[in-house]
Coordinates of C-alpha atoms and ligand atoms in Angstrom, one line a residue:
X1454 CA 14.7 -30.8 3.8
X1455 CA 12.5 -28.8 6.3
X1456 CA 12.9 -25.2 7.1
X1457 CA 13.5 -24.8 10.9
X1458 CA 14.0 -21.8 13.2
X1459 CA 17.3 -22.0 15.0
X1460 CA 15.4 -22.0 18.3
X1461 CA 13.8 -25.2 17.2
X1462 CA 17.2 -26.9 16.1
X1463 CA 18.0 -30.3 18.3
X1464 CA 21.5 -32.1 18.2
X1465 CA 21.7 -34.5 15.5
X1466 CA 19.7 -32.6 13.1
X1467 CA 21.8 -32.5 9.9
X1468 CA 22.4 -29.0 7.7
X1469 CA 20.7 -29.5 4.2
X1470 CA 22.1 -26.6 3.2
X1471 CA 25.3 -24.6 4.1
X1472 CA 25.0 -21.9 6.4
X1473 CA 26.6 -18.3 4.7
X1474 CA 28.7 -15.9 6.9
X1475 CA 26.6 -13.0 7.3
X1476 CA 29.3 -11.1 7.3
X1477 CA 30.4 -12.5 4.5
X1478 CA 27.9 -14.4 2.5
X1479 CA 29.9 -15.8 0.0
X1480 CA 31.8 -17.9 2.4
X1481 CA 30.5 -20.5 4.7
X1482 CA 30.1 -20.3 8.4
X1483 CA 28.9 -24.5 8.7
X1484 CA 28.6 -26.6 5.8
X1485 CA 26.0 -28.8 4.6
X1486 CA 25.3 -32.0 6.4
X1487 CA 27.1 -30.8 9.8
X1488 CA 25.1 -31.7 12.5
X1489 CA 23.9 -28.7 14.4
X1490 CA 25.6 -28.9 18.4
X1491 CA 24.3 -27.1 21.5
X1492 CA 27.3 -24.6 20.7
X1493 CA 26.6 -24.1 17.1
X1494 CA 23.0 -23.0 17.9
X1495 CA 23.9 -20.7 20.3
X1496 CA 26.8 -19.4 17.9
X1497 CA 23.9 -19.3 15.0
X1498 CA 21.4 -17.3 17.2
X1499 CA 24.5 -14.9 18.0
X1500 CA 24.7 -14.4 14.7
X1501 CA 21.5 -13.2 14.0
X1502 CA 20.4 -16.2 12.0
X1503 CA 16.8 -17.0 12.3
X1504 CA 16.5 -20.0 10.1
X1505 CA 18.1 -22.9 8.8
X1506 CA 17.1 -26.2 6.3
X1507 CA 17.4 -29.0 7.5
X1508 CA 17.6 -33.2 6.1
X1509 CA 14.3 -34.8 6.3
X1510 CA 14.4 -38.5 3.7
X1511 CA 10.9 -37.5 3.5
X1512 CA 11.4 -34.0 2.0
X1513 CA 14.3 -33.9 0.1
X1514 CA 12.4 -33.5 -3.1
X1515 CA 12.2 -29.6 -1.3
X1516 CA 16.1 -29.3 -2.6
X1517 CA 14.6 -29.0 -6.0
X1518 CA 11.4 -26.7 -5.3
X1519 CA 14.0 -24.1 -3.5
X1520 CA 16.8 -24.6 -5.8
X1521 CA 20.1 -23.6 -4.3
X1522 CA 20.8 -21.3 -6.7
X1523 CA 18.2 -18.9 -5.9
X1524 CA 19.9 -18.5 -2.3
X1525 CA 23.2 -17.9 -3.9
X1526 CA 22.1 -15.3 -6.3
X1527 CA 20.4 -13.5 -3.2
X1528 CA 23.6 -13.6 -1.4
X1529 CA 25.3 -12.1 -4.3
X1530 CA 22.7 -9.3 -3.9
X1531 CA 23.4 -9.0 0.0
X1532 CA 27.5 -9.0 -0.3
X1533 CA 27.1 -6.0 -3.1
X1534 CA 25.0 -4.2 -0.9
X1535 CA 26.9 -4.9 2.4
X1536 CA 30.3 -4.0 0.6
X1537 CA 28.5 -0.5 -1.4
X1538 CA 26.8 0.7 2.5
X1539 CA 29.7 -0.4 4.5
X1540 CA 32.2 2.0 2.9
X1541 CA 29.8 4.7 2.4
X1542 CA 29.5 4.5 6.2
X1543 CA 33.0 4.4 6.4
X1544 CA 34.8 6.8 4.0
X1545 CA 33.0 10.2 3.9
X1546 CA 33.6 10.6 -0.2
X1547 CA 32.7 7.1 -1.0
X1548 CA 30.2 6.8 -4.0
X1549 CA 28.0 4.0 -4.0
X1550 CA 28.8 1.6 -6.9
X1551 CA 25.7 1.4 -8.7
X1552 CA 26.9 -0.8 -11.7
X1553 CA 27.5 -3.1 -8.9
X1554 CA 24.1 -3.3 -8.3
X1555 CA 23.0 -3.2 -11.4
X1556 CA 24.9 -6.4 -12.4
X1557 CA 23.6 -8.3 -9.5
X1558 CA 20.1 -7.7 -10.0
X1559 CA 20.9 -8.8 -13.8
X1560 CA 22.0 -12.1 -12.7
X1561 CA 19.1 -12.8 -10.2
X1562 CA 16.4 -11.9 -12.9
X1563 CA 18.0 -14.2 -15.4
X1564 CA 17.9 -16.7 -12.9
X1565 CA 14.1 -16.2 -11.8
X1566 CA 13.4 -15.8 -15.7
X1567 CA 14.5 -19.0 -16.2
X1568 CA 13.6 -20.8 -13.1
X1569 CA 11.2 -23.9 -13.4
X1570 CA 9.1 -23.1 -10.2
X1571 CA 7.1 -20.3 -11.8
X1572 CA 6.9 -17.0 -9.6
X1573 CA 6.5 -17.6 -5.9
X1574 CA 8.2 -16.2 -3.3
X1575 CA 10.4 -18.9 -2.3
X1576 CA 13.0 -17.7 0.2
X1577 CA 14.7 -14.7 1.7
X1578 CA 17.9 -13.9 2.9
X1579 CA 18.1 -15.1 6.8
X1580 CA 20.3 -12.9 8.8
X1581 CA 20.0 -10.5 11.8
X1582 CA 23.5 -8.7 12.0
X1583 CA 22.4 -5.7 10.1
X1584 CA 18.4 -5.4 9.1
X1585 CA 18.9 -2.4 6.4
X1586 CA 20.9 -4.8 4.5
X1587 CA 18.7 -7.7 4.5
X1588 CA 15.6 -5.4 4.3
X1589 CA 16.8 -4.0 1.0
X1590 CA 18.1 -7.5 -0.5
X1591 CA 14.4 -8.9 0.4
X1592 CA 12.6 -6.3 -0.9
X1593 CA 14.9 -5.9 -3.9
X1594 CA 14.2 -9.9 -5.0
X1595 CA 10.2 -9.6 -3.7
X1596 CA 9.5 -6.5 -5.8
X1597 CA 11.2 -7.7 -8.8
X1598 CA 9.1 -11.2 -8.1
X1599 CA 6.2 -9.1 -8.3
X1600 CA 7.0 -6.7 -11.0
X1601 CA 7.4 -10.1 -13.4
X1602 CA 3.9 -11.4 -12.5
X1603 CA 2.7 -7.8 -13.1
X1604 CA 4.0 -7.5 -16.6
X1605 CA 0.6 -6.6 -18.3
X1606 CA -0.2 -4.1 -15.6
X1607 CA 3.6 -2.6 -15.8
X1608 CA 2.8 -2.7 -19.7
X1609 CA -1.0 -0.8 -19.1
X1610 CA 0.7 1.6 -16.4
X1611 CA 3.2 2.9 -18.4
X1612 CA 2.1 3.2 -21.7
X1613 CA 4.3 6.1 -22.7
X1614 CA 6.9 3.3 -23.2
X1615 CA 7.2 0.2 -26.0
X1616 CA 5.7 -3.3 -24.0
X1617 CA 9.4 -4.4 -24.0
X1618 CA 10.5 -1.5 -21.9
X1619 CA 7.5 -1.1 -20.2
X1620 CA 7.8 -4.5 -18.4
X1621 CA 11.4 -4.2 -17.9
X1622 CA 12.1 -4.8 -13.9
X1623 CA 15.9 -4.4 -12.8
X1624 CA 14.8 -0.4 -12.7
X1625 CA 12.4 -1.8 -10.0
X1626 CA 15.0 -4.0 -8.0
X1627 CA 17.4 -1.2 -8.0
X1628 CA 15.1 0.9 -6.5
X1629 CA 13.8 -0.9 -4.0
X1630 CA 17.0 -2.3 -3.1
X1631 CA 18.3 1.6 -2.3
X1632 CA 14.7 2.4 -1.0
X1633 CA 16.1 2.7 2.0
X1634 CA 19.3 4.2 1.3
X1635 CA 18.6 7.4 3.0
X1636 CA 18.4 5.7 6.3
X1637 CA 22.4 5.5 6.6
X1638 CA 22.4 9.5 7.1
X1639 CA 19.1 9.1 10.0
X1640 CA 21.2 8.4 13.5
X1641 CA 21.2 5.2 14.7
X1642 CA 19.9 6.1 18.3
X1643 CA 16.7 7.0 16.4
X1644 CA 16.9 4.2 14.1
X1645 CA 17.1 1.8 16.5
X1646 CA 15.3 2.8 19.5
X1647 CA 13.4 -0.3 20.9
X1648 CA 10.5 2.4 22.7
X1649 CA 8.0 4.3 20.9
X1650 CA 9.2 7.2 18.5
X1651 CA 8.3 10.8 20.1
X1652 CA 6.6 13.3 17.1
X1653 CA 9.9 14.8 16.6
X1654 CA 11.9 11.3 16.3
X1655 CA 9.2 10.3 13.9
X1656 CA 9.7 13.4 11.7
X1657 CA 13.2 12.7 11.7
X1658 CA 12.6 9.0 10.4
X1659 CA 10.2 10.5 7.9
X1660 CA 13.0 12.7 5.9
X1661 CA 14.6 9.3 4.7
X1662 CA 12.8 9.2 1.6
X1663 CA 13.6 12.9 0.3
X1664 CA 17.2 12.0 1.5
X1665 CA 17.9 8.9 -0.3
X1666 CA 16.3 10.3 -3.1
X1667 CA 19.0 13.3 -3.3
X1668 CA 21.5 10.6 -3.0
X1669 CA 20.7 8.8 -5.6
X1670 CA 19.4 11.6 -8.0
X1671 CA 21.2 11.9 -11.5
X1672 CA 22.9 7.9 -10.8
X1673 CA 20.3 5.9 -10.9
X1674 CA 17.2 6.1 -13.6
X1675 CA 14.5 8.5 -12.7
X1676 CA 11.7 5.5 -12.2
X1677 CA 14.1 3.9 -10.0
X1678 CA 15.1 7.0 -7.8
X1679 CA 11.2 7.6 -8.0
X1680 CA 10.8 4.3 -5.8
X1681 CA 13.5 5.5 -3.2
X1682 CA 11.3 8.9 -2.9
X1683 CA 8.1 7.0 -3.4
X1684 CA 8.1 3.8 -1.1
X1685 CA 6.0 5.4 1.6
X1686 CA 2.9 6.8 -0.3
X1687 CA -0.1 4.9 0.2
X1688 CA -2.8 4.2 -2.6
X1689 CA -5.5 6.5 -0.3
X1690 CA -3.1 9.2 -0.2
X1691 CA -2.3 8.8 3.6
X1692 CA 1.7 8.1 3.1
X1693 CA 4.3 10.8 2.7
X1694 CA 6.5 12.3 2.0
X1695 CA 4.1 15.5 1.1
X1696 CA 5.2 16.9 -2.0
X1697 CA 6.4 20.6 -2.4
X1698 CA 6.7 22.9 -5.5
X1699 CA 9.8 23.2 -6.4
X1700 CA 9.3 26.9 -7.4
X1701 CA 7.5 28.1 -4.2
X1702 CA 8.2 25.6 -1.7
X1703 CA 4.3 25.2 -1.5
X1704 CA 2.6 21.7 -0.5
X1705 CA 1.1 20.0 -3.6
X1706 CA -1.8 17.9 -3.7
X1707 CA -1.5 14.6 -2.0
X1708 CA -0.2 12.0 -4.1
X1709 CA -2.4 8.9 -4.3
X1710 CA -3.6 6.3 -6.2
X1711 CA -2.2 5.9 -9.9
X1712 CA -1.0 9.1 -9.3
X1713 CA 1.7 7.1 -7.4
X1714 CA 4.0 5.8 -10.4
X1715 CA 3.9 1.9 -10.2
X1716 CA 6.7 1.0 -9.2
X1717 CA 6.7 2.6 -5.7
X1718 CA 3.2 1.0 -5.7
X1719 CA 4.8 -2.0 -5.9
X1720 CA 7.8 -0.7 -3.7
X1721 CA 5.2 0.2 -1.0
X1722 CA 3.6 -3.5 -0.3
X1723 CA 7.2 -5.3 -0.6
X1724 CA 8.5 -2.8 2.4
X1725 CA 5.7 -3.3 4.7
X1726 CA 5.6 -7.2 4.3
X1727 CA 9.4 -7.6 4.8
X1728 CA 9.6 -4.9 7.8
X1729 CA 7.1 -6.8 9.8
X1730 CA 7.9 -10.4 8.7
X1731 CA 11.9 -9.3 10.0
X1732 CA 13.3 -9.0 13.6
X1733 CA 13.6 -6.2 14.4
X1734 CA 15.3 -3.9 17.3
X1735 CA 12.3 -3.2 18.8
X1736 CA 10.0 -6.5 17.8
X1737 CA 10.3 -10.2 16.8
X1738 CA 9.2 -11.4 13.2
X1739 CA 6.0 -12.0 12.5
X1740 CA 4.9 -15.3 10.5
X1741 CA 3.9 -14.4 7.3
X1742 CA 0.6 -15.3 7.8
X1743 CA -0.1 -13.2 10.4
X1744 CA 1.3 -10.2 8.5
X1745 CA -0.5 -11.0 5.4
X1746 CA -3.7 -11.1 7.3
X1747 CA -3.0 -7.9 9.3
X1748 CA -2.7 -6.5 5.7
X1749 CA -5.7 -7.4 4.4
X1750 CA -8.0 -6.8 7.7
X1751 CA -6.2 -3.5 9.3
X1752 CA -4.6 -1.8 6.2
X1753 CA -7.2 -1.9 3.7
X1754 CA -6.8 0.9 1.2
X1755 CA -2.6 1.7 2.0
X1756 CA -2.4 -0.3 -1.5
X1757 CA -2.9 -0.6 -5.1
X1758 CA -5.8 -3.2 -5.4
X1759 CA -4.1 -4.7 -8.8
X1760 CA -0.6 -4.8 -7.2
X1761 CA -1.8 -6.2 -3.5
X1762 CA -3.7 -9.2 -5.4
X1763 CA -1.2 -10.3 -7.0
X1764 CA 1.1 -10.2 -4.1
X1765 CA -1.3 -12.6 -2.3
X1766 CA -0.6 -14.6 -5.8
X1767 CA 3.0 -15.1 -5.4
X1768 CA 3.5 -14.8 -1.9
X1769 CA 2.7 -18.1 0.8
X1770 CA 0.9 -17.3 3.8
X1771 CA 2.6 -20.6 4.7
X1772 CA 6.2 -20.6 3.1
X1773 CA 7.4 -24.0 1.7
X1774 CA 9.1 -26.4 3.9
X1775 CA 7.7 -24.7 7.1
X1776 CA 7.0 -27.2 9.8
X1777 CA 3.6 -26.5 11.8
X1778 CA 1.2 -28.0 13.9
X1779 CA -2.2 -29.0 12.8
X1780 CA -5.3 -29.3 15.2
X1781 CA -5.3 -33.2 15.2
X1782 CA -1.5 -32.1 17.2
X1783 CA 0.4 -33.7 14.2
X1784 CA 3.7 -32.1 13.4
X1785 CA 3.7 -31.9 9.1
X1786 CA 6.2 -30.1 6.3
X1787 CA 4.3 -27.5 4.3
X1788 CA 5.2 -28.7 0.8
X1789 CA 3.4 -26.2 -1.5
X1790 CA 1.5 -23.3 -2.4
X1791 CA -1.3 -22.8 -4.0
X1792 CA -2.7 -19.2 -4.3
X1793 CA -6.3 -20.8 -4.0
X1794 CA -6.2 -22.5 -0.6
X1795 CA -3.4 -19.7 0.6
X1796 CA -3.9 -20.7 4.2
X1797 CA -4.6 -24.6 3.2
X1798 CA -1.2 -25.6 1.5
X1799 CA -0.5 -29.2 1.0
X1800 CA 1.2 -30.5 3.9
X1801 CA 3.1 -34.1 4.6
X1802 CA 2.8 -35.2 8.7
X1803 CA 6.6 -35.8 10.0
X1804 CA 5.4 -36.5 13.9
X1805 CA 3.1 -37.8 16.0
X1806 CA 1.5 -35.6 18.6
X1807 CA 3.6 -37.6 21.0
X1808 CA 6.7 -36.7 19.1
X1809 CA 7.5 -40.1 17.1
X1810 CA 8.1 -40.5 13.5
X1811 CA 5.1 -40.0 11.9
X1812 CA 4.9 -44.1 9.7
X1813 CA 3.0 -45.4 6.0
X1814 CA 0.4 -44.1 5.8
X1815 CA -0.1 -41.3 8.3
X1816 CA 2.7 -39.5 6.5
X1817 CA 0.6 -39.0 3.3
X1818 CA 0.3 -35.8 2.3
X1819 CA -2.6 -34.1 3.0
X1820 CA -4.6 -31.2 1.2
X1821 CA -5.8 -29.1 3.7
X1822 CA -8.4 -27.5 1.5
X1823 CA -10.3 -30.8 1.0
X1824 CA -10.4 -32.0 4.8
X1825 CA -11.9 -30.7 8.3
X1826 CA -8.6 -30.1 9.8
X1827 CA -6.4 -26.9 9.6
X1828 CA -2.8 -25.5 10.6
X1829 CA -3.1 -24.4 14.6
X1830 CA 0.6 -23.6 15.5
X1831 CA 3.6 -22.4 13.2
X1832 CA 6.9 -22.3 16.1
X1833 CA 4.8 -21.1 19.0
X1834 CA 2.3 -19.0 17.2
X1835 CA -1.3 -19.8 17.5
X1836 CA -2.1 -18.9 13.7
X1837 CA -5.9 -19.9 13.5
X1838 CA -6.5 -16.4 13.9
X1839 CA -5.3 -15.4 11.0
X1840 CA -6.4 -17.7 8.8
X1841 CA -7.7 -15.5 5.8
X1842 CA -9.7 -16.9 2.6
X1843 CA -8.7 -16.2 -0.7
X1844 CA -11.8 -13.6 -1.3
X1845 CA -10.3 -11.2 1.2
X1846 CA -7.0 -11.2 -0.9
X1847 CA -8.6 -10.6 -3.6
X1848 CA -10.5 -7.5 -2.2
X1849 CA -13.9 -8.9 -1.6
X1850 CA -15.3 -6.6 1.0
X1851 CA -15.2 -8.2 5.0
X1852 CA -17.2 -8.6 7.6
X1853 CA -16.5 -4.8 9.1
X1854 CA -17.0 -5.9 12.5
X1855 CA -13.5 -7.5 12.5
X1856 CA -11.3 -4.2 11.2
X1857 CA -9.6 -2.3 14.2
X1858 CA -9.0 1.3 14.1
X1859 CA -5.6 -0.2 15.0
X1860 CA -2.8 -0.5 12.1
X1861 CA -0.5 -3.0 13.6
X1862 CA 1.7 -3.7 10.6
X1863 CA 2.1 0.1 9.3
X1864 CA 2.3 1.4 12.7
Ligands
FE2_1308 FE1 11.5 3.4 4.1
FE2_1309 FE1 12.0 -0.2 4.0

């Protein structure tokens, strides 16, 4: 099966995988094997849906790499969420059902304890109709992806707690799935303005932190209402919100580096590569390797050096199942990852440059780190650019001629 963007979709190509309502994820708005009409794609786009897999004989040992299951545990996440928002939108006295939460999470983090894949980001929830929903599902499951390859640095971080505690991560998902919670009491206009933010605008937008965190004060455990208050501070101190003594009112210090506890460390990176990998109001999504490379060249410092490492570890700059272009003008299926050769994944041609059925034996799979020949287009994206090496994302120091004074992902 092959990952395709619903722009991209062309009659006859067959579902692999049912498409979920995104008003209601738990029920199906096509199922699988349908074959995608004119009408459906324009129903799909209308929907907000950016993706969808599709059959491809040649792939469909992909059904196995992105198990099912993981989608319908993320859903599970997304409908809890949808449900818990929508009526505390709705109803003025509504309490948010954090047990609800909690027992979603639970069932996603048995399912990624136990998945045979290892920990890589895989997949995200693909819908449009509401971003604060998605936002927090994505960053929910990423964080907690994160958190479990972190273990030994949760374990060293917060060593006030047994190893078994320390390490423990539905604290982390929680949090980062409300992260954004106080956003539902910033207006909309503001929200979703599609022009640039005046100073007073982006003051408003910067109270959401201190406002989610009184909301979810007292309900939720203190390291997880720590990541709601937290998901904005940067590692060189440059985030917000300030903090204030709660006797005098006074600014404190700045709060940086491990001063920052770790999990809004780890809150912080998951936020900013979601937000600018999503559609948004006022911008289209970014592929992720442009937004992974962004990080690295323009935001150098905004993160923990430990936490941002291993982020480049478990998330692909190319995700699996993407179709790109390579510079020979081949069409080919991304079919892994390996955090070596982030921006050289294996990939297996599907077309020739003049469209037809790639045949035996162009439509071997090639390892892109072991030839002269290298991904040019993902959708319409010229992503040579931002082709990074695996020493940048592991903090090597870069040639400083190329950093801007710009910061186009945390801008
Ligand atoms: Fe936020
Ligand atoms: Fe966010």
């Amino acid at each position: 099966m092959l990952r395709v963007r619903v722009e991209d979709l062309r009659p006859n190509m067959r579902l692999a995988r049912p498409v979920p309502l995104p008003t209601n994820p738990t029920r199906y708005l096509l199922q699988r094997d349908v074959c995608v009409s004119d009408e459906m794609r324009r129903r799909l786009a209308e929907l907000g849906i950016s993706e969808v897999w599709i059959r491809c004989d040649e792939l469909e040992f992909l059904e196995t790499v992105v198990d099912a299951e993981l989608g319908e545990r993320q859903r599970e996440i997304y409908s809890c969420i949808r449900r818990n928002f929508e009526r505390f939108m709705r109803l003025a006295d509504a309490k948010l059902d954090f047990e609800s939460f909690r027992s979603s999470l639970s069932n996603l983090f048995d399912y990624l304890k136990n998945n045979t894949t290892g920990i890589c980001f895989l997949d995200r929830v693909q819908v449009f109709d509401d971003y604060l929903l998605t936002h927090s599902t994505n960053v929910g499951y990423l964080a907690m992806l994160l958190g479990m390859k972190l273990d030994w640095y949760l374990i060293k971080e917060r060593k006030s707690l047994p190893p078994g505690k320390a390490k423990e991560v539905i604290s982390l998902g929680l949090g980062c799935l409300l992260h954004d919670v106080g956003k539902m009491r910033i207006s909309k206009e503001i929200l979703d303005k599609p022009s640039r933010l005046t100073p007073d605008e982006m003051d408003e937008i910067r109270k959401h932190p201190s406002i989610g965190y009184e909301m979810v004060k007292g309900e939720i455990p203190l390291v997880a209402s720590q990541v709601v208050l937290h998901h904005h501070q940067r590692w060189d101190g440059k985030g917000y919100p300030r903090m204030l003594n709660s006797q005098t009112g006074e600014p404190l210090d700045v709060l940086a580096g491990d001063k920052i506890p770790i999990f809004g460390r780890i809150a912080t990176i998951c936020d900013v590569f979601d937000a600018a990998t999503s559609k948004r109001v006022y911008s289209d999504a970014k592929p992720s390797v442009q937004v992974l490379c962004e990080m690295l060249r323009y935001n150098a410092g905004c993160f923990d050096p430990v936490v941002q490492k291993a982020f480049y570890e478990i998330v692909p700059a190319f995700p699996i199942g993407t179709v790109v272009t390579l510079t020979n003008g081949f069409v080919a299926a991304v079919v892994d990852f390996d955090p070596k050769h982030p921006c050289q994944p294996r990939v297996k041609p599907i077309r020739y440059p003049d469209g037809e059925p790639c045949r035996y034996p162009d439509n071997r799979e090639i390892d892109l780190s072991t030839v002269d020949l290298t991904i040019h287009f993902q959708g319409d994206v010229d992503v040579r650019p931002f082709l990074f090496e695996v020493a940048e994302a592991a903090g090597t120091p870069r040639d400083e001629s190329r950093l801007s004074v710009s910061s186009p992902v945390l801008a």
